[in-house]
mmCIF file of C-alpha atoms and ligand atoms in Angstrom:
data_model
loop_
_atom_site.group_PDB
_atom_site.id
_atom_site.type_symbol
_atom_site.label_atom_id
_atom_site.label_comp_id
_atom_site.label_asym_id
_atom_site.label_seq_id
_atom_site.Cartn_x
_atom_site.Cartn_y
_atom_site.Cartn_z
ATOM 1 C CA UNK X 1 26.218 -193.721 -27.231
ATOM 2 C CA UNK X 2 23.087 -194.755 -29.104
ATOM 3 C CA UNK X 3 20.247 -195.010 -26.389
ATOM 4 C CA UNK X 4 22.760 -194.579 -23.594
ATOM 5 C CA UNK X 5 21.342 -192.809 -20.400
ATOM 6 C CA UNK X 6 23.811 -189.709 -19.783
ATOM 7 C CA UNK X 7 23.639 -187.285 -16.849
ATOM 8 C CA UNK X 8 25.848 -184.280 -17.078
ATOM 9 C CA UNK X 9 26.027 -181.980 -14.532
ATOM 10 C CA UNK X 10 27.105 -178.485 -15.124
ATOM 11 C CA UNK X 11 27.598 -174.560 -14.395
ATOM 12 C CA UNK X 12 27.988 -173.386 -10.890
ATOM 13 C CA UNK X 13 25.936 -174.199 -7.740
ATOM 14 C CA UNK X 14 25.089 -171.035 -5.498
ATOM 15 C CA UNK X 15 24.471 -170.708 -2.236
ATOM 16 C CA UNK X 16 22.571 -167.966 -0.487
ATOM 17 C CA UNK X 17 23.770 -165.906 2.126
ATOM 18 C CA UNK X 18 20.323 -163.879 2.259
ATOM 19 C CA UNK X 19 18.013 -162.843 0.060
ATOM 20 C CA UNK X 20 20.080 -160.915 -1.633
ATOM 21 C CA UNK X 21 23.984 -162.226 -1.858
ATOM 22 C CA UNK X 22 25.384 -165.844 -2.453
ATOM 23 C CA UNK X 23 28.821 -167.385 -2.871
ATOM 24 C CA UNK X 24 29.604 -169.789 -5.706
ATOM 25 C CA UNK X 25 32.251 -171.232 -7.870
ATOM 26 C CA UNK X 26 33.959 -169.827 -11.502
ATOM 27 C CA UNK X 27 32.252 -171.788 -13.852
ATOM 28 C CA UNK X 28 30.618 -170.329 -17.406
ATOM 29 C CA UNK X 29 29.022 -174.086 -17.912
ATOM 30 C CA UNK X 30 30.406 -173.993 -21.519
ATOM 31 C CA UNK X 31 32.674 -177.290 -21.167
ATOM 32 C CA UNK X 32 29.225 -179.362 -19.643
ATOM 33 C CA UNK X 33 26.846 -178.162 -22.338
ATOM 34 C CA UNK X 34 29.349 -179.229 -25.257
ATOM 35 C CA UNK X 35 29.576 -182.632 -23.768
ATOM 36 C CA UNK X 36 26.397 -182.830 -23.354
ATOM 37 C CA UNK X 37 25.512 -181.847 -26.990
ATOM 38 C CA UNK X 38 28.059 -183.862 -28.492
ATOM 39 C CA UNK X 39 26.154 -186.789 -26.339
ATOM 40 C CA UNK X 40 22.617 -186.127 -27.970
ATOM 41 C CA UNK X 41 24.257 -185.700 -31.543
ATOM 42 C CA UNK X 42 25.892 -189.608 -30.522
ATOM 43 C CA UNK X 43 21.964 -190.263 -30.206
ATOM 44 C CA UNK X 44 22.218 -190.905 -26.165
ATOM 45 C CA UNK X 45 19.288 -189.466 -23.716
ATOM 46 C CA UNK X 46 20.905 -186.805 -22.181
ATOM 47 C CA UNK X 47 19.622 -185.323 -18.625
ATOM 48 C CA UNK X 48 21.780 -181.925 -18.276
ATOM 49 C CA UNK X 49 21.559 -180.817 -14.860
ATOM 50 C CA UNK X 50 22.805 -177.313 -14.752
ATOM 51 C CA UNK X 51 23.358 -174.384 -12.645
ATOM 52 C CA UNK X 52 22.853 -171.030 -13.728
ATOM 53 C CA UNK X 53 24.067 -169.954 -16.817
ATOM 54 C CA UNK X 54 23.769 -167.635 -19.862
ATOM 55 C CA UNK X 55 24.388 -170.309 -21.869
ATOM 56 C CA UNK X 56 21.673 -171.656 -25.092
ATOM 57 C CA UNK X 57 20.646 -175.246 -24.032
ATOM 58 C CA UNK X 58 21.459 -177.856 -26.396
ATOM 59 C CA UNK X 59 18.807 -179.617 -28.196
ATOM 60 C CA UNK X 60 17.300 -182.823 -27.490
ATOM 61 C CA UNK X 61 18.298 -182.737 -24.049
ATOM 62 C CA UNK X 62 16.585 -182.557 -20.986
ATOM 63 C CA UNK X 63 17.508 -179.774 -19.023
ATOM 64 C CA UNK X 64 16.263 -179.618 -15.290
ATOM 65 C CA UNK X 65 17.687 -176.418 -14.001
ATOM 66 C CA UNK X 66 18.989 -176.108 -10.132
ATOM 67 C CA UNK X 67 20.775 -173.555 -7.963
ATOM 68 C CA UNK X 68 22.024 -175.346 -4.782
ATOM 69 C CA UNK X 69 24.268 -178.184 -4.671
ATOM 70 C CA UNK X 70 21.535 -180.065 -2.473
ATOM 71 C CA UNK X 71 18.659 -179.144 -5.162
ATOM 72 C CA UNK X 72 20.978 -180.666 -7.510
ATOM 73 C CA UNK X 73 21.825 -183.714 -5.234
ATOM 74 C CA UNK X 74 18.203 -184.146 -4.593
ATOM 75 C CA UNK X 75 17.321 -184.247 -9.008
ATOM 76 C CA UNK X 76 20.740 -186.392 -9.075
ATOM 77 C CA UNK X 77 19.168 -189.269 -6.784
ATOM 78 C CA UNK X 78 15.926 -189.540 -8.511
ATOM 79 C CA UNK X 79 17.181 -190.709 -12.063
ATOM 80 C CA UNK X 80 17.958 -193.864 -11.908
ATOM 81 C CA UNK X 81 19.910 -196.843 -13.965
ATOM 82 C CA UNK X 82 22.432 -194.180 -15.282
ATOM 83 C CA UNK X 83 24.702 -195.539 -18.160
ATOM 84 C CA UNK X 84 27.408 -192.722 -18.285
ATOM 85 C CA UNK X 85 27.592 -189.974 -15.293
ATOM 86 C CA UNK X 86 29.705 -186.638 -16.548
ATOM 87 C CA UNK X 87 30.556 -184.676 -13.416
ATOM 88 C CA UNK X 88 31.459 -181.134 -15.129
ATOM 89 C CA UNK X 89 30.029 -178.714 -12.718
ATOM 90 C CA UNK X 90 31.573 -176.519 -10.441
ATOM 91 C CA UNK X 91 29.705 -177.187 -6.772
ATOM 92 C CA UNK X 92 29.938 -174.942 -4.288
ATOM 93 C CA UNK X 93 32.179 -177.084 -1.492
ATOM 94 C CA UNK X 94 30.371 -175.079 1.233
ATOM 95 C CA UNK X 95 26.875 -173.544 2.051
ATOM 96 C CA UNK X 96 26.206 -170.869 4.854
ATOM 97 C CA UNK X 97 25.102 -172.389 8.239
ATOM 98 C CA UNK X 98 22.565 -169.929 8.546
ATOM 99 C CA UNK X 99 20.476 -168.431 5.833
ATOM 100 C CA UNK X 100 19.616 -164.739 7.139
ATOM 101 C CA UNK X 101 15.947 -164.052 5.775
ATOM 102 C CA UNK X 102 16.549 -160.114 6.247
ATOM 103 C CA UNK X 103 19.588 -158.308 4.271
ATOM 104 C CA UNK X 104 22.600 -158.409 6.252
ATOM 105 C CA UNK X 105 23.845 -154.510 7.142
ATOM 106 C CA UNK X 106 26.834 -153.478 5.794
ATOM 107 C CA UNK X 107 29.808 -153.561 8.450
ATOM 108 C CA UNK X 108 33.536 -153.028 8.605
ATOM 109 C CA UNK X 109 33.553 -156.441 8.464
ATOM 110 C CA UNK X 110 31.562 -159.650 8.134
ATOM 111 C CA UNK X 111 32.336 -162.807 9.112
ATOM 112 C CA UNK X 112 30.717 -165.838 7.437
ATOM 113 C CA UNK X 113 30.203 -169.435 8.674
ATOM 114 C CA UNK X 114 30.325 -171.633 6.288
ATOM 115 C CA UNK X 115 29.913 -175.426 6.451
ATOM 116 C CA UNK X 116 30.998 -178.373 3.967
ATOM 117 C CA UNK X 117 28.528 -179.283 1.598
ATOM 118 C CA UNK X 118 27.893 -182.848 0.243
ATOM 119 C CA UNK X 119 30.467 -184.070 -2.354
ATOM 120 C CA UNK X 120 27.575 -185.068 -4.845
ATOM 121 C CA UNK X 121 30.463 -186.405 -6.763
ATOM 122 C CA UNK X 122 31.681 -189.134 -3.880
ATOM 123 C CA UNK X 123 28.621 -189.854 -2.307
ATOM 124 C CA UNK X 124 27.123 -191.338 -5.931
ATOM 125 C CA UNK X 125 30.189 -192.864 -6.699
ATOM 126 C CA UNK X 126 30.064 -194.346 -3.405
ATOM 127 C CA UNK X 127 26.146 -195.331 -3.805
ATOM 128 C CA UNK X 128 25.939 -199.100 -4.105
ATOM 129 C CA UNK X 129 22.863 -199.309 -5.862
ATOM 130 C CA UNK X 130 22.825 -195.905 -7.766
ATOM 131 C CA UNK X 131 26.292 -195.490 -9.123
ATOM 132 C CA UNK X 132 26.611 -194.981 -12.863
ATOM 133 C CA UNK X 133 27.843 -197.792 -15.168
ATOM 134 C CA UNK X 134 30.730 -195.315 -16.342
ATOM 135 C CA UNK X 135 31.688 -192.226 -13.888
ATOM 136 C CA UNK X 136 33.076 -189.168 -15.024
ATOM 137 C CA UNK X 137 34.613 -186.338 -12.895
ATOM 138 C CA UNK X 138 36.300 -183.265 -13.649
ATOM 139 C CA UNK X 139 39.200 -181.292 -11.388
ATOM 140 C CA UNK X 140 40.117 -178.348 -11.720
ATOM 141 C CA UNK X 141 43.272 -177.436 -9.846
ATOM 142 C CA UNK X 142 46.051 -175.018 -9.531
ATOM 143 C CA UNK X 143 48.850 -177.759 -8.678
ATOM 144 C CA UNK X 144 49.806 -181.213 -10.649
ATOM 145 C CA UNK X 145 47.924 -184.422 -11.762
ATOM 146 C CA UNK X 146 48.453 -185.838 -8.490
ATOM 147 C CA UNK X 147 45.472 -184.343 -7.089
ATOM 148 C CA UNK X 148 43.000 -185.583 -9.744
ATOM 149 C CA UNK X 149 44.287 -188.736 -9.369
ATOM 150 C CA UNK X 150 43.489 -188.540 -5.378
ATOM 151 C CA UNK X 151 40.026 -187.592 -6.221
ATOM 152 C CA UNK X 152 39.583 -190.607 -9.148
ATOM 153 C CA UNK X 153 40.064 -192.903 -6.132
ATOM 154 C CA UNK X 154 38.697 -190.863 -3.227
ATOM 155 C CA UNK X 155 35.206 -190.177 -5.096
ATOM 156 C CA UNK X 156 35.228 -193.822 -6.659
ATOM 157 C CA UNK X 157 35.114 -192.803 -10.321
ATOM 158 C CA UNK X 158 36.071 -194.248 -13.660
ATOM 159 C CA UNK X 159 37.934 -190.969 -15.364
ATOM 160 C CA UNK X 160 39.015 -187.940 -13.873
ATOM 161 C CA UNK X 161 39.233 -184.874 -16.419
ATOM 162 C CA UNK X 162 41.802 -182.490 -15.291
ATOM 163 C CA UNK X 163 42.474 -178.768 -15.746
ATOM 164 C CA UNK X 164 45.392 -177.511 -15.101
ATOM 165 C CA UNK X 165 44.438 -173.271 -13.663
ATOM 166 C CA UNK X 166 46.757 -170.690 -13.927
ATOM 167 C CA UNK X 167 47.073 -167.880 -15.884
ATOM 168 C CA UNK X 168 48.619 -169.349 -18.555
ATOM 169 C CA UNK X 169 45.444 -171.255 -18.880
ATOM 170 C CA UNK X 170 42.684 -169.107 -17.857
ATOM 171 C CA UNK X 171 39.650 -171.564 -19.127
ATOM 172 C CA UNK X 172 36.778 -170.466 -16.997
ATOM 173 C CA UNK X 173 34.461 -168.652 -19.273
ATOM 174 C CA UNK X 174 36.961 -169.479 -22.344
ATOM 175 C CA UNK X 175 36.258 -171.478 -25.866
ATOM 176 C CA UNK X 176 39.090 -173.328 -25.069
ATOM 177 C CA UNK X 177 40.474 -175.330 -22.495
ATOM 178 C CA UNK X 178 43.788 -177.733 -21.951
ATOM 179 C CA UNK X 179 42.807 -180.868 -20.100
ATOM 180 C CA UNK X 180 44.454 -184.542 -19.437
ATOM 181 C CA UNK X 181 42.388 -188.134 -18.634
ATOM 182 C CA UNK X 182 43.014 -189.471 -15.705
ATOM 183 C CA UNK X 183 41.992 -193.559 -15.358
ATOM 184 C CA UNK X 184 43.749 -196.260 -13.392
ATOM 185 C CA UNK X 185 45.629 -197.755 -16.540
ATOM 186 C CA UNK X 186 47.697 -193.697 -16.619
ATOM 187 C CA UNK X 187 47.463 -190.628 -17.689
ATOM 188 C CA UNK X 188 46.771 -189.067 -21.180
ATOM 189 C CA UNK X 189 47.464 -185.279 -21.749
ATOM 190 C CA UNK X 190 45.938 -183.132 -24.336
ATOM 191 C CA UNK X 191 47.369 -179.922 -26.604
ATOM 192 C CA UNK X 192 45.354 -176.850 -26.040
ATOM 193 C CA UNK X 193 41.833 -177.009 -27.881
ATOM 194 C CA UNK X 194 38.381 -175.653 -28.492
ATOM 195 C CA UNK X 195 35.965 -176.936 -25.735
ATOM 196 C CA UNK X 196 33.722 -178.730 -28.579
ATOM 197 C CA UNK X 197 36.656 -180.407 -29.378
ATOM 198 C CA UNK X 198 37.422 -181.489 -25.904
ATOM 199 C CA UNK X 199 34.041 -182.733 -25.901
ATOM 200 C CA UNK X 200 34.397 -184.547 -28.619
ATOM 201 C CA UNK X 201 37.964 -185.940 -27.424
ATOM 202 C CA UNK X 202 36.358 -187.161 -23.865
ATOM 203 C CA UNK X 203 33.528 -188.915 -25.265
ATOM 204 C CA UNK X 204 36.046 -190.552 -27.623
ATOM 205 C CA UNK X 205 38.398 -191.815 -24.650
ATOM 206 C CA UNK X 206 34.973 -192.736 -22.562
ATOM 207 C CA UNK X 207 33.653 -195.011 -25.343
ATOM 208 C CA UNK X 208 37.061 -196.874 -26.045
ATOM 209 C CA UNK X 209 37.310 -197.071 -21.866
ATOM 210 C CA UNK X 210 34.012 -198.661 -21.975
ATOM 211 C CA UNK X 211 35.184 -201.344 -24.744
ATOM 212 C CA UNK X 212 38.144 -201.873 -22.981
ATOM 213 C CA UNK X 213 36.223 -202.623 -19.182
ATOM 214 C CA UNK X 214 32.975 -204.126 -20.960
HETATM 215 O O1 C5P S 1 35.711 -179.506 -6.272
HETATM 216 P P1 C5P S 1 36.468 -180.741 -6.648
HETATM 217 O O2 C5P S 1 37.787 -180.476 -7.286
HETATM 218 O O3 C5P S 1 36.528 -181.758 -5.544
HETATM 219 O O4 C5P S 1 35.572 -181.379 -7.828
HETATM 220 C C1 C5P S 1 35.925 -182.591 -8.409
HETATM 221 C C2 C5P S 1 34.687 -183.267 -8.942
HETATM 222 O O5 C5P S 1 33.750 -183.464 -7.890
HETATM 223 C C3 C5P S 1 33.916 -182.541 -10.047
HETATM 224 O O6 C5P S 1 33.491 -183.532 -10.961
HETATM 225 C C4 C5P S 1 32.729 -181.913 -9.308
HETATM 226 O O7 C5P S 1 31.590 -181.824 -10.150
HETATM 227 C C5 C5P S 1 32.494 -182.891 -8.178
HETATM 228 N N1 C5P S 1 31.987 -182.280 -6.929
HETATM 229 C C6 C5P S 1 30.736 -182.634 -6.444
HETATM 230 N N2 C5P S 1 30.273 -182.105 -5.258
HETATM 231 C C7 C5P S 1 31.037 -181.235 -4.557
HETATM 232 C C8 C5P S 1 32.311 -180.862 -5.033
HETATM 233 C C9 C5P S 1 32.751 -181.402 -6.226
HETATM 234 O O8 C5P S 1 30.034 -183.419 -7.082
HETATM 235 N N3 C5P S 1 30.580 -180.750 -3.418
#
């Protein structure tokens, strides 16, 4: 990865209902920032674009830190000539229609509209000019492999990292996750691992896929 440009993306987006509640995804970040160190220790230039947090940045990255999933869209679009895209974070699918600028009172009940937001994901993978050489997306999901592979075509991307959830493997926040890699040539499962391993195992299977397709 000498030299490569790499873009992760990582940690939750949030979305603000007012100024003082939000909705977002389960996501601790962890699984991002390991790729993303194990990509500076490979000597690439790493741009980690991350929601919030509490995790200790990596060194010798740069780290341009976002809370929406349109701020991060909108840092996404500006780097350019992307060698390797890693798509680990957890966006919020949808956004309020209508940020309230005063605390909403408490009721018996509240209803919410939300709307979809962009698939960040699908709409670079779809970008003609922009795309990365190599993209990289993660699913999580609570049924089989046949979703991820839905989304490896349906956002355009290269590899699909898959996590099985259930409570069996509860990985949000966890040191270790259980994942498979998902490319048009099949499928390649994994035993249970530390996420630094899992790192370590994805950029392995990236930089043979890019030998392979080179
Ligand atoms: O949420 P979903 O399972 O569709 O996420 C699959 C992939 O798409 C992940 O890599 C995630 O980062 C990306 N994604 C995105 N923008 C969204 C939703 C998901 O980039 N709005």
């Amino acid at each position: 990865f000498k030299n490569k440009k790499c873009l992760v993306t990582a940690g939750p987006t949030i979305e603000m209902i007012d100024p003082i509640r939000y909705i977002t995804n389960q996501s601790s970040g962890k699984q991002g920032y390991e790729i993303a160190s194990q990509l500076a220790l490979s000597g690439a230039n790493v741009i980690l674009v991350s929601g919030p947090t509490n995790l200790t940045p990596p060194s010798n990255v740069k780290l341009i830190k976002i809370l929406s999933a349109k701020e991060m869209y909108n840092q996404i679009i500006k780097i350019k000539n992307i060698d390797i895209g890693f798509f680990t974070a957890a966006v919020s699918d949808y956004k309020i229609n209508k940020f309230q600028n005063t605390k909403i009172k408490k009721k018996k009940s509240l209803n919410l509209n939300l709307v979809k937001n962009i698939d960040i994901l699908e709409s670079i993978g779809r970008d003609k000019t922009n795309r990365p050489k190599i993209l990289v997306g993660f699913a999580a999901e609570t049924g089989n492999t046949s979703l991820a592979k839905t989304k490896l075509k349906k956002k355009n991307c290269d590899i699909i990292v898959y996590n099985k959830i259930n409570k069996k493997n509860n990985v949000f926040g966890s040191d270790n996750n259980k994942i498979a890699i998902i490319t048009r040539y099949g499928i390649k499962n994994y035993k249970k691992m530390s996420k630094v391993n899992c790192a370590k195992e994805i950029l392995e299977y990236v930089y043979n896929y890019k030998l392979k397709n080179e």
